[in-house]
Tab-separated table of C-alpha atoms in Angstrom:
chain	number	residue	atom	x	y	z
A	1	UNK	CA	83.549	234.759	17.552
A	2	UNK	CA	80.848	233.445	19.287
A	3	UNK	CA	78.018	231.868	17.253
A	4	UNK	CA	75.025	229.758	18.760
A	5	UNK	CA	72.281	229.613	15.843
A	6	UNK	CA	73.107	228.480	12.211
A	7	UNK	CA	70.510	227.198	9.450
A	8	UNK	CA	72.190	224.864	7.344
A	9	UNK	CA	70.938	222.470	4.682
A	10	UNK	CA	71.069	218.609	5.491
A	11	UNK	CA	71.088	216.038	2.471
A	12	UNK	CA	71.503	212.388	3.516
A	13	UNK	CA	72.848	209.768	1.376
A	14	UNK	CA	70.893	208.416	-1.792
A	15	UNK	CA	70.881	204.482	-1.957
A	16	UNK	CA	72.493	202.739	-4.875
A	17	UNK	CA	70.501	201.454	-7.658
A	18	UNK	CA	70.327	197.517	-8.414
A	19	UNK	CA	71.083	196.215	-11.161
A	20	UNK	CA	69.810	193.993	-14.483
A	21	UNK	CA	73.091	191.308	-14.749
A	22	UNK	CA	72.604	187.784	-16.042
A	23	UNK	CA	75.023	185.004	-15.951
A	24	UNK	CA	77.462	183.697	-18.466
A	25	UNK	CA	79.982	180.647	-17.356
A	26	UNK	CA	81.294	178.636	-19.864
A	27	UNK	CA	79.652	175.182	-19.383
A	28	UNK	CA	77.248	176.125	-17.131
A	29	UNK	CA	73.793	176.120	-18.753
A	30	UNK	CA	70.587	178.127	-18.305
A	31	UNK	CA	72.345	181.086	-16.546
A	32	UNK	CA	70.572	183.193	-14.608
A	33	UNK	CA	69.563	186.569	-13.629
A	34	UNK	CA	73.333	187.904	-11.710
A	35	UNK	CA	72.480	191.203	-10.645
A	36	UNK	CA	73.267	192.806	-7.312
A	37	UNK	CA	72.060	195.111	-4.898
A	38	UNK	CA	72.758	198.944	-4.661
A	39	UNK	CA	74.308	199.683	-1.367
A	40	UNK	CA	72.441	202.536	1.647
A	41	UNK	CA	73.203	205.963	1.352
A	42	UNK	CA	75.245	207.488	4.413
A	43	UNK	CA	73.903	209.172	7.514
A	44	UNK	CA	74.252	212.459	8.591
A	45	UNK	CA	75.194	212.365	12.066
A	46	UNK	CA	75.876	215.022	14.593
A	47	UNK	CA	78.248	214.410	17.864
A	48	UNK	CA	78.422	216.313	21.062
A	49	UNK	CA	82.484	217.936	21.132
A	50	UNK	CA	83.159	218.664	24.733
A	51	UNK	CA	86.655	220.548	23.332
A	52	UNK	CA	84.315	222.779	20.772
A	53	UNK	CA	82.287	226.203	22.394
A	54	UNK	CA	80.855	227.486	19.349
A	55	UNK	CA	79.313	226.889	16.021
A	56	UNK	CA	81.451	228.554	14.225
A	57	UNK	CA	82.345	225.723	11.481
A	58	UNK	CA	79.296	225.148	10.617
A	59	UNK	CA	78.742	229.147	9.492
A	60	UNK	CA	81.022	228.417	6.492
A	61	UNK	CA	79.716	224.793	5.925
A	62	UNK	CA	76.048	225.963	5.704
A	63	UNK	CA	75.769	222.209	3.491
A	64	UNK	CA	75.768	218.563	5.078
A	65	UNK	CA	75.574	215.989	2.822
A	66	UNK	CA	76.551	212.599	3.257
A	67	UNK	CA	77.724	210.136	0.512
A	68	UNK	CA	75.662	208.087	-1.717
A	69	UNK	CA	75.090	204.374	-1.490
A	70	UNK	CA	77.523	202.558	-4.978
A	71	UNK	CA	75.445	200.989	-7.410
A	72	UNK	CA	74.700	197.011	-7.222
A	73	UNK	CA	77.543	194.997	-9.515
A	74	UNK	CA	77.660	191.947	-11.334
A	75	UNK	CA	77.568	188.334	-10.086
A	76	UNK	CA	75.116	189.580	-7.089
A	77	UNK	CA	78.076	191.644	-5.404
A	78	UNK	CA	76.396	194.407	-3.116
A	79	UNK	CA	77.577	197.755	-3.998
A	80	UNK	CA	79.178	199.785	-0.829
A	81	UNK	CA	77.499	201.656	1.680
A	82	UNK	CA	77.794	205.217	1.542
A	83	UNK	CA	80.011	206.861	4.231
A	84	UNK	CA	78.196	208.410	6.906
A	85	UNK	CA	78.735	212.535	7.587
A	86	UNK	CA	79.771	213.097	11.217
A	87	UNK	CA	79.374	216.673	12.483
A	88	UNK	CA	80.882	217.906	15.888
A	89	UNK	CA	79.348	220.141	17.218
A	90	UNK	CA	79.484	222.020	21.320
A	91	UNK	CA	77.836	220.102	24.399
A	92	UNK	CA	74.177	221.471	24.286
A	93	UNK	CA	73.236	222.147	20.585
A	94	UNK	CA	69.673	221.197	19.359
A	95	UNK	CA	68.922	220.336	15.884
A	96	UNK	CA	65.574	221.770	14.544
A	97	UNK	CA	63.983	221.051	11.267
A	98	UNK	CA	63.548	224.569	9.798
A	99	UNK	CA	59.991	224.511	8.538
A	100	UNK	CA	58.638	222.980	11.096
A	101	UNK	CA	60.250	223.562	14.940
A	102	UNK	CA	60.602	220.019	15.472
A	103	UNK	CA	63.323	219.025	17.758
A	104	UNK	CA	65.427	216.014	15.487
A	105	UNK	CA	68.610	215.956	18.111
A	106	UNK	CA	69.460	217.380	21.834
A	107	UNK	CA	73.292	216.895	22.324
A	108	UNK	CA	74.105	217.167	26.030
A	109	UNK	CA	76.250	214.711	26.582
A	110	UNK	CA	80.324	214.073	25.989
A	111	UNK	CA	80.788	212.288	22.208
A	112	UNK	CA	77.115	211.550	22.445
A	113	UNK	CA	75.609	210.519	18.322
A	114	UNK	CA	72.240	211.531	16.956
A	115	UNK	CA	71.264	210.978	13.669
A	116	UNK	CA	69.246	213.412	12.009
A	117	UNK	CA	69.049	212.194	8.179
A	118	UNK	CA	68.774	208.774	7.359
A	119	UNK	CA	70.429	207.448	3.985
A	120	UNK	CA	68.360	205.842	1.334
A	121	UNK	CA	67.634	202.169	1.061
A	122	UNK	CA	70.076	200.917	-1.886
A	123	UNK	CA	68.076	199.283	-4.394
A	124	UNK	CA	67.341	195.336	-5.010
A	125	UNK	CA	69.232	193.889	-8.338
A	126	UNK	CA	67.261	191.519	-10.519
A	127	UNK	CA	68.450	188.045	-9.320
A	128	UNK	CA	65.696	188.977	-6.509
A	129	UNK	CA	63.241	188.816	-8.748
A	130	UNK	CA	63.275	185.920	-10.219
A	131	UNK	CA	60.897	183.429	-9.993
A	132	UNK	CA	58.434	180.058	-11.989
A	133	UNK	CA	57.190	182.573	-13.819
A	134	UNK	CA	59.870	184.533	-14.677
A	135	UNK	CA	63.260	183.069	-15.123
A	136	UNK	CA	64.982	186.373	-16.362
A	137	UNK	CA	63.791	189.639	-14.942
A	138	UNK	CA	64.830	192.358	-16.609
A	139	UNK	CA	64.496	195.038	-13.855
A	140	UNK	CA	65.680	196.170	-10.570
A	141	UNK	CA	65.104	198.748	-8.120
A	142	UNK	CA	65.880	202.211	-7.811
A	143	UNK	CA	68.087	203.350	-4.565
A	144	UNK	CA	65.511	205.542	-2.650
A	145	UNK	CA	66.403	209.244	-1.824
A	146	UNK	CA	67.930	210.298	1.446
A	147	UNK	CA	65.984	212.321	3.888
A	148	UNK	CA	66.817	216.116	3.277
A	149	UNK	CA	65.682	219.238	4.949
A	150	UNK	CA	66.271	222.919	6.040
A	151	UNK	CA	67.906	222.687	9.777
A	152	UNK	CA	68.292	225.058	12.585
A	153	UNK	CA	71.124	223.871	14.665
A	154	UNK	CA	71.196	226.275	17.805
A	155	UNK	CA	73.738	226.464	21.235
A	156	UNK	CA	72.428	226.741	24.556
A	157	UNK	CA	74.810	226.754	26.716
A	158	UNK	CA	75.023	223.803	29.129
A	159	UNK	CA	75.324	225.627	32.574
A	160	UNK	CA	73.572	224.805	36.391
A	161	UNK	CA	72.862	228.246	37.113
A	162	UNK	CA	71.982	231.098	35.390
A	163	UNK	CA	72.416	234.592	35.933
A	164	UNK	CA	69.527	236.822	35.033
A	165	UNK	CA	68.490	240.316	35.581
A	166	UNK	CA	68.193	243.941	33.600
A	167	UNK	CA	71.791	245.385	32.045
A	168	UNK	CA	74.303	246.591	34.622
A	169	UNK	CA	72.847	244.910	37.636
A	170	UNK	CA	76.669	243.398	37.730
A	171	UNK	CA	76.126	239.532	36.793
A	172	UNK	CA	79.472	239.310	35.179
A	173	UNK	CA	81.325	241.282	37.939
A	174	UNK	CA	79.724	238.087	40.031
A	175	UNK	CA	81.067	235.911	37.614
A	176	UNK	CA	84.195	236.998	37.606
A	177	UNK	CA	84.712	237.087	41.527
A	178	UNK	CA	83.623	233.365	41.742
A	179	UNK	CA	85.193	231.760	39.059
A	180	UNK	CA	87.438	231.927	37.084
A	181	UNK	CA	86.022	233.703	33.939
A	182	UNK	CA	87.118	236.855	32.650
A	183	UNK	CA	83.579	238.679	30.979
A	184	UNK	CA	83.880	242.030	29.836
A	185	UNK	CA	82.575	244.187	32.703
A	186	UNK	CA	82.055	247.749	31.493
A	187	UNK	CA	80.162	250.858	32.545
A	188	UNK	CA	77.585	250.696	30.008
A	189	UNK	CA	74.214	248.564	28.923
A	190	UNK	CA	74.335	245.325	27.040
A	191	UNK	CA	78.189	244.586	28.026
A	192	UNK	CA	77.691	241.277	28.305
A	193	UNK	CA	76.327	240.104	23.859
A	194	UNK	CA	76.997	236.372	24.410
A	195	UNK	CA	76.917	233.922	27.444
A	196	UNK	CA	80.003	233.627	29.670
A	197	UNK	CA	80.724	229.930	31.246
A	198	UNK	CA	82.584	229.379	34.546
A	199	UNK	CA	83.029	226.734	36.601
A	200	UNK	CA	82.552	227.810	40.250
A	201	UNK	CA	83.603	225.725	43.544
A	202	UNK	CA	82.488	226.566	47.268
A	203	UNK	CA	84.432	226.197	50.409
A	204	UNK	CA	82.935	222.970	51.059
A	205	UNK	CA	83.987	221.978	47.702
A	206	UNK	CA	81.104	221.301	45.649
A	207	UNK	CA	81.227	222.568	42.251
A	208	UNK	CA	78.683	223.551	38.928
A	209	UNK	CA	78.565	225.307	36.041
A	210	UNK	CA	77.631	229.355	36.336
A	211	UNK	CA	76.166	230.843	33.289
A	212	UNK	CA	76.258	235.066	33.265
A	213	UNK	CA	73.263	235.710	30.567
A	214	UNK	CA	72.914	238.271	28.407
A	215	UNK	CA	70.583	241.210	30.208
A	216	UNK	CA	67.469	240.924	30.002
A	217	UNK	CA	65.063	244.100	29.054
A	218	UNK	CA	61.193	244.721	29.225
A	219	UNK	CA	59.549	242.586	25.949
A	220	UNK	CA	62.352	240.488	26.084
A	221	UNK	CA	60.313	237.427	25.512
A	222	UNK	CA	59.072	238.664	22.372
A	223	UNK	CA	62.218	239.508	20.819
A	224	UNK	CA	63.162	243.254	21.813
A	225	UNK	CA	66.858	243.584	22.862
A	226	UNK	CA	68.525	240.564	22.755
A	227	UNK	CA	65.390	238.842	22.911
A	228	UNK	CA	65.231	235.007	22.615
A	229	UNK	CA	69.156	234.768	21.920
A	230	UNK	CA	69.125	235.309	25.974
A	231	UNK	CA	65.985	233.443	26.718
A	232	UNK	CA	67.031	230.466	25.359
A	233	UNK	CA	69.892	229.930	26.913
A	234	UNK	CA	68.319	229.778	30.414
A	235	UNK	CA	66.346	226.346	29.420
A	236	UNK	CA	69.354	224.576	29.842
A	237	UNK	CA	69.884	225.636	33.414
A	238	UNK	CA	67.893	224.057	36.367
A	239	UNK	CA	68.632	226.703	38.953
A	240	UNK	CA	67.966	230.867	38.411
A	241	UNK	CA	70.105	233.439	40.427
A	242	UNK	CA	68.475	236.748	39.948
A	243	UNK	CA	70.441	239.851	40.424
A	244	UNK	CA	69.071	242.733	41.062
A	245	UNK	CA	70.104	245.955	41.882
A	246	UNK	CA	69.227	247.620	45.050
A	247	UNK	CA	71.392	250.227	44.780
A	248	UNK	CA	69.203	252.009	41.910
A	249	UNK	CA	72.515	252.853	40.442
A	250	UNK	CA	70.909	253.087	36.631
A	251	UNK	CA	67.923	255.027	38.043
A	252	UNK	CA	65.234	251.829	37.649
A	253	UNK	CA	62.910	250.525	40.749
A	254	UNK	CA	64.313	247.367	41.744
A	255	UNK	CA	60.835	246.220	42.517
A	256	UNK	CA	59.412	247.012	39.460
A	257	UNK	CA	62.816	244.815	37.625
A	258	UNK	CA	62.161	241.964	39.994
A	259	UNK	CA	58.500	242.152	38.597
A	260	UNK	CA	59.716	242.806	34.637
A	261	UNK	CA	62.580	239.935	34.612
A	262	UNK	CA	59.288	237.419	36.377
A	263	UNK	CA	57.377	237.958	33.162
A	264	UNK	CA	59.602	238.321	30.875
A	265	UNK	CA	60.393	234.071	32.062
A	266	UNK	CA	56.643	233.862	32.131
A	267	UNK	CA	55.860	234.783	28.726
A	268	UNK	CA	58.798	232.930	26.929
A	269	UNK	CA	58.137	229.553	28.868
A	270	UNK	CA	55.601	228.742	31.710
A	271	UNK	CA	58.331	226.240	32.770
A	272	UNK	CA	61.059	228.903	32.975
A	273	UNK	CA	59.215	229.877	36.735
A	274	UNK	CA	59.281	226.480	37.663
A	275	UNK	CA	63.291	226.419	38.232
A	276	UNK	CA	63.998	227.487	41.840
A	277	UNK	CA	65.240	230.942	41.732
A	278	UNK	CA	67.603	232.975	44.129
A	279	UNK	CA	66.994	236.468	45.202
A	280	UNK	CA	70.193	238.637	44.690
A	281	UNK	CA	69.782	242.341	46.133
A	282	UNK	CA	73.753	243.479	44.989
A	283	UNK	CA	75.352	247.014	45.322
A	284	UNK	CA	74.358	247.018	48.659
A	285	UNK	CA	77.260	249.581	49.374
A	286	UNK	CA	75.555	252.466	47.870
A	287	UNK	CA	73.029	254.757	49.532
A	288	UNK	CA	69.424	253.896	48.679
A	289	UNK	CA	70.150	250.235	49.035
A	290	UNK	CA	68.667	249.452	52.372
A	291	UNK	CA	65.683	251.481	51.984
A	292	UNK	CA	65.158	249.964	48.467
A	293	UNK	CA	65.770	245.620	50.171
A	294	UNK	CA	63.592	246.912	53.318
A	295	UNK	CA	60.516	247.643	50.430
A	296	UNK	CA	61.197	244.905	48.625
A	297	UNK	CA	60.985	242.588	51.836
A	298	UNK	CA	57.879	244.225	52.786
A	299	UNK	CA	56.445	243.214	49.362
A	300	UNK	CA	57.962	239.895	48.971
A	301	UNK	CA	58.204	238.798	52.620
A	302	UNK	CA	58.538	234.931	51.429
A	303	UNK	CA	61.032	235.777	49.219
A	304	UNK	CA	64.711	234.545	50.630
A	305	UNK	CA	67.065	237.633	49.977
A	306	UNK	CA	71.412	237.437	49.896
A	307	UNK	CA	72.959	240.958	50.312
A	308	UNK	CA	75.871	241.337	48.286
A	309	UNK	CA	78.687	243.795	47.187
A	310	UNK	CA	79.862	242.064	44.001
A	311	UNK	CA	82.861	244.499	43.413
A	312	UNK	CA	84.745	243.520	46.997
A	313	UNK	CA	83.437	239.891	46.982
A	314	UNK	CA	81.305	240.326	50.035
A	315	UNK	CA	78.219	237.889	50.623
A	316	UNK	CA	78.489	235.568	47.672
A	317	UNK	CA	79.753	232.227	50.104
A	318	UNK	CA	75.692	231.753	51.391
A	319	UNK	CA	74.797	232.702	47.728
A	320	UNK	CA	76.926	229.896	46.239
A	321	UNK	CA	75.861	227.371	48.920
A	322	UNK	CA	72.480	228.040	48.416
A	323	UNK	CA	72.828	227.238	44.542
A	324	UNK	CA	74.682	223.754	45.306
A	325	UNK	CA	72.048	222.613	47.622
A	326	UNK	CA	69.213	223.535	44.923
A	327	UNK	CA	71.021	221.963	42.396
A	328	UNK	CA	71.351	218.576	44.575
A	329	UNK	CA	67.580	218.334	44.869
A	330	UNK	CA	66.503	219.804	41.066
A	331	UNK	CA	65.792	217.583	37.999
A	332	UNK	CA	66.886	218.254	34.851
A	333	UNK	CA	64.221	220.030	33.068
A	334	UNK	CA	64.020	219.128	29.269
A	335	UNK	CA	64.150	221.291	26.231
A	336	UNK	CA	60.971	222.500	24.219
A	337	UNK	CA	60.545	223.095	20.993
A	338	UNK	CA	58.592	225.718	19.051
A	339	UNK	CA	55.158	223.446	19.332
A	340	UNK	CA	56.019	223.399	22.705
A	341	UNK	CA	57.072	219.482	22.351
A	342	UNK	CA	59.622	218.162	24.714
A	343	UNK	CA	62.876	217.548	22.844
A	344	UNK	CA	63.102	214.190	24.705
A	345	UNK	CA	59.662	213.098	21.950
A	346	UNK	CA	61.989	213.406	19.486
A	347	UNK	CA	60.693	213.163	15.556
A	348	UNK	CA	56.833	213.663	16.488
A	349	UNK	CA	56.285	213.763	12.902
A	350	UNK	CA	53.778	216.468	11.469
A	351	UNK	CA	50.969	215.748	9.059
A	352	UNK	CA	51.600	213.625	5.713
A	353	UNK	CA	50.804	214.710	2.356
A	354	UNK	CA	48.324	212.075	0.483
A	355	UNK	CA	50.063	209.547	-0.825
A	356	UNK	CA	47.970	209.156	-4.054
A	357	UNK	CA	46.045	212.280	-5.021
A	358	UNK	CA	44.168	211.962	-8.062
A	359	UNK	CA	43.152	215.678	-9.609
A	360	UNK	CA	40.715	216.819	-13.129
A	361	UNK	CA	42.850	219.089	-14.885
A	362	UNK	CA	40.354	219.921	-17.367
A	363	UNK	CA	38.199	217.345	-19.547
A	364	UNK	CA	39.604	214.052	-20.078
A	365	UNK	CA	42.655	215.406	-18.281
A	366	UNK	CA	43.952	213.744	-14.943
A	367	UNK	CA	46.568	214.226	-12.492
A	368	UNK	CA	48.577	211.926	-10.551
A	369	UNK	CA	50.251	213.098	-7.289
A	370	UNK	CA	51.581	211.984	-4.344
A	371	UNK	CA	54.498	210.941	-2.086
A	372	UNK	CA	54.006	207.360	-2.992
A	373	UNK	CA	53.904	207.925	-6.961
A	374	UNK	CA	56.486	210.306	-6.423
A	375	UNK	CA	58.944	207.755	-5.091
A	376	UNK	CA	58.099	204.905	-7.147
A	377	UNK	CA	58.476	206.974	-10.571
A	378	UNK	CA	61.499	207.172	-12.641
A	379	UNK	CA	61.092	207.879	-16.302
A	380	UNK	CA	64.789	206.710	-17.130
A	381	UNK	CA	63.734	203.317	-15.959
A	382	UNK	CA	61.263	202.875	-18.648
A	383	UNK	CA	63.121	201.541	-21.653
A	384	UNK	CA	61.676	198.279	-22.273
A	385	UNK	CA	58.332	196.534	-23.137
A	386	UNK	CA	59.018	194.616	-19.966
A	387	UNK	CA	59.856	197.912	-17.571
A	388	UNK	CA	56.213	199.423	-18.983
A	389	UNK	CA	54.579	196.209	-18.146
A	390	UNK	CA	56.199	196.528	-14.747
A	391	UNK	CA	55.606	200.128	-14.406
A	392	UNK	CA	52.036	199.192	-15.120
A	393	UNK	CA	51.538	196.050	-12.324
A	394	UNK	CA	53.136	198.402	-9.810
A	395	UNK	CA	50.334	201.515	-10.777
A	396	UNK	CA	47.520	198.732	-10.369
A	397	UNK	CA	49.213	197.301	-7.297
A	398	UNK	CA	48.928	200.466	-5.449
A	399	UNK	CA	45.469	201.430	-6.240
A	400	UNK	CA	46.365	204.519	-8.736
A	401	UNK	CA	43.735	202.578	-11.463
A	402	UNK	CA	41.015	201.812	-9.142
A	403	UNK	CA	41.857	205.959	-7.868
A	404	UNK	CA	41.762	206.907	-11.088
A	405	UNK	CA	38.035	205.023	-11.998
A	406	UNK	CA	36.622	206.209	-9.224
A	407	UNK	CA	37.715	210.204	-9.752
A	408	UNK	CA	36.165	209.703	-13.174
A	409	UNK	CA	38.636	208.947	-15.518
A	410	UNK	CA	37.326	206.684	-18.746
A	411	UNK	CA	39.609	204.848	-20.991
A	412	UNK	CA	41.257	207.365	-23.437
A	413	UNK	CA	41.408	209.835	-21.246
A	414	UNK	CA	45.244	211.554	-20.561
A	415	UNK	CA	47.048	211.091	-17.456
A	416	UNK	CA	49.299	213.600	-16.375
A	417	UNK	CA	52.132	211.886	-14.232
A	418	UNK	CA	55.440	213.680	-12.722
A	419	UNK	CA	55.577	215.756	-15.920
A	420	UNK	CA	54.717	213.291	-18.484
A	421	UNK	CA	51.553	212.205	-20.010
A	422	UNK	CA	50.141	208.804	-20.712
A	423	UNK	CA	46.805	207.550	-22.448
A	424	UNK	CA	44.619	205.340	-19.462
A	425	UNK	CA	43.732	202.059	-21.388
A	426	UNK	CA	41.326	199.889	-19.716
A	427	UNK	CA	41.509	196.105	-19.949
């Protein structure tokens, strides 16, 4: 089964808490604060598989999540790293975050690594806290939480050339006669569901990568027929061989598909039309198919035309060559995303939420949020006089009281924080 799109959910590793240790060695006096480090939460990694051709593992592993960093232990020992979770996946998959479009990985190369959550910083134990002032901490850090998101991991295929044109113009009988590929050919629209890959050599022995595409069909570009499951499979390919069929064997103009399958590349991506493209008048063997290439030269006279007869093999040697030489002279064009962001820009990161936010409820009611408060808050480390006091410092450190003055608040007044409440006391 072929499958090139999956959404799966991607959890990164949370780091290990620090910990509160203190010394005790027989005849050693005034021992001190012992506590080590939590250790970093593991990665979660994709790799490039050159042996894999679909995504179909990851449609029954829809959940990535990489291990958590080990807790800090005693006599300042650092707790172990979490293990990083590798994910193989085919040559040419890009890793979108869901809600946003943002390209996070583009895999095109063999074994090639991206990581696309980072693990959590493990947490400092107490022994790093000590100090003149304070001989004995009682506290340590949290582990901080791993990134973790909604992804889109998609497949488009890594080909040269791709074949494009309307259902039944005979792409994959061309595939078939120059490589060797064996596509479903069939009498009937829409044969072709999924991209076919062959590798295809000329006489002169050069060799690339042909593609045969899904067809393509009029609003293709915003999502009728197969839609964007063909279109974006084409970004990957620098070169464009479009097939068309002179013969007028379905009953279409083959002026009027040459014009359709042009837009259709238009309207998905201006940069689609900037791939050289080569003219492919096929079925040449049937009746109307001179008359038919002699008005469609008249119309397009700068438009380089190869006559061919896919079925007996005839006329696809100057096709081929003409694909190797445009392929020897035609960057690689990079991937977009859905803000239209090359993939190369990778994490162009969107728009933060405040990181203190300081809200009226109702009278003498405030609330606290924020992604900084949110990350520095954890009720189950508030258990002694000393973690409050802490708890406190940290609050006035980052501005919350002078935030919380200036919104309004007067002493007395409630303070609603990640679910809990506390009174605001001024000094």
């Amino acid at each position: 089964m072929f499958v090139d799109q999956v959404k799966v959910h991607i959890k990164a590793g949370r780091g290990g808490d620090g910990i509160v240790s203190f010394r005790h060695e027989k005849y050693v006096a005034y021992g001190g604060p012992f506590g080590g480090d939590g250790g970093d939460g593991g990665n979660v990694i994709f790799e490039a598989d050159p042996g894999m051709t679909t995504l179909l593992d990851l449609r029954y592993h829809r959940k990535v999540f990489a291990t958590p960093g080990e807790k800090g232990k005693n006599k300042k020992m650092h707790g172990a790293n979490g293990e990083d979770k590798i994910v193989k996946v085919p040559l040419g998959t890009i890793v979108k975050v869901a809600e946003t479009g943002q390209i996070v990985a583009d895999l095109t190369k063999p074994h090639q690594q991206q990581i696309v959550a980072h693990g959590g910083k493990g947490g400092r134990g107490n022994f790093h806290f000590k100090s003149s002032r304070n001989t004995a901490p009682k506290y340590a850090e949290d582990g901080k939480l791993g990134d973790e998101f909604d992804a889109i991991v998609e497949l488009r295929v890594l080909a040269d050339v791709g074949l494009v044109g309307f259902p039944s113009v005979g792409k994959s009988t061309f595939l078939d006669a120059v490589s060797r590929a064996r596509p479903e050919i069939g009498d009937y629209p829409f044969t072709t569901i999924h991209p076919n890959v062959g590798v295809v050599q000329t006489k002169d022995g050069r060799s690339f990568i042909l593609a045969d595409l899904p067809g393509l069909i009029e609003g293709a570009s915003t999502g009728k027929g197969l839609g964007h499951q063909f279109l974006k499979h084409i970004e990957r390919c620098r070169v464009i061989l479009h097939v068309i069929d002179m013969g007028s064997s379905e009953g279409r103009d083959p002026l009027e598909d040459y014009e359709i399958i042009n837009n259709e590349l238009k309207d998905y991506q201006m940069r689609l039309l900037e791939r050289p493209q080569i003219v492919v008048a096929n079925k040449m063997d049937l009746d109307n198919a001179k008359e038919n290439l002699e008005r469609f030269k008249k119309k397009y006279p700068d438009v380089e035309v190869f006559e061919t007869t896919t079925i007996i093999h005839e006329g696809l040697d100057p096709v081929l060559r003409k694909a190797a030489d445009l392929l020897a002279t035609t960057p690689t064009f990079p991937i977009m995303d859905d803000e239209g962001t090359e993939s190369s820009v990778l994490y162009t990161f969107e728009e933060k939420r405040p990181e203190i936010e300081v809200t009226q409820v109702e009278d003498h009611v405030w609330q606290v949020t924020g992604t900084k408060i949110e990350r520095a808050f954890n009720i189950n480390k508030l258990n002694t006089e000393e973690d409050f006091y802490l708890f406190a410092d940290r609050m006035r450190y980052m501005g919350i009281d002078a935030a919380l003055r200036e919104a309004g608040c007067m002493d007395g007044d409630t303070v609603q924080l990640c679910g809990f409440e506390f009174e605001f006391i001024e000094n």
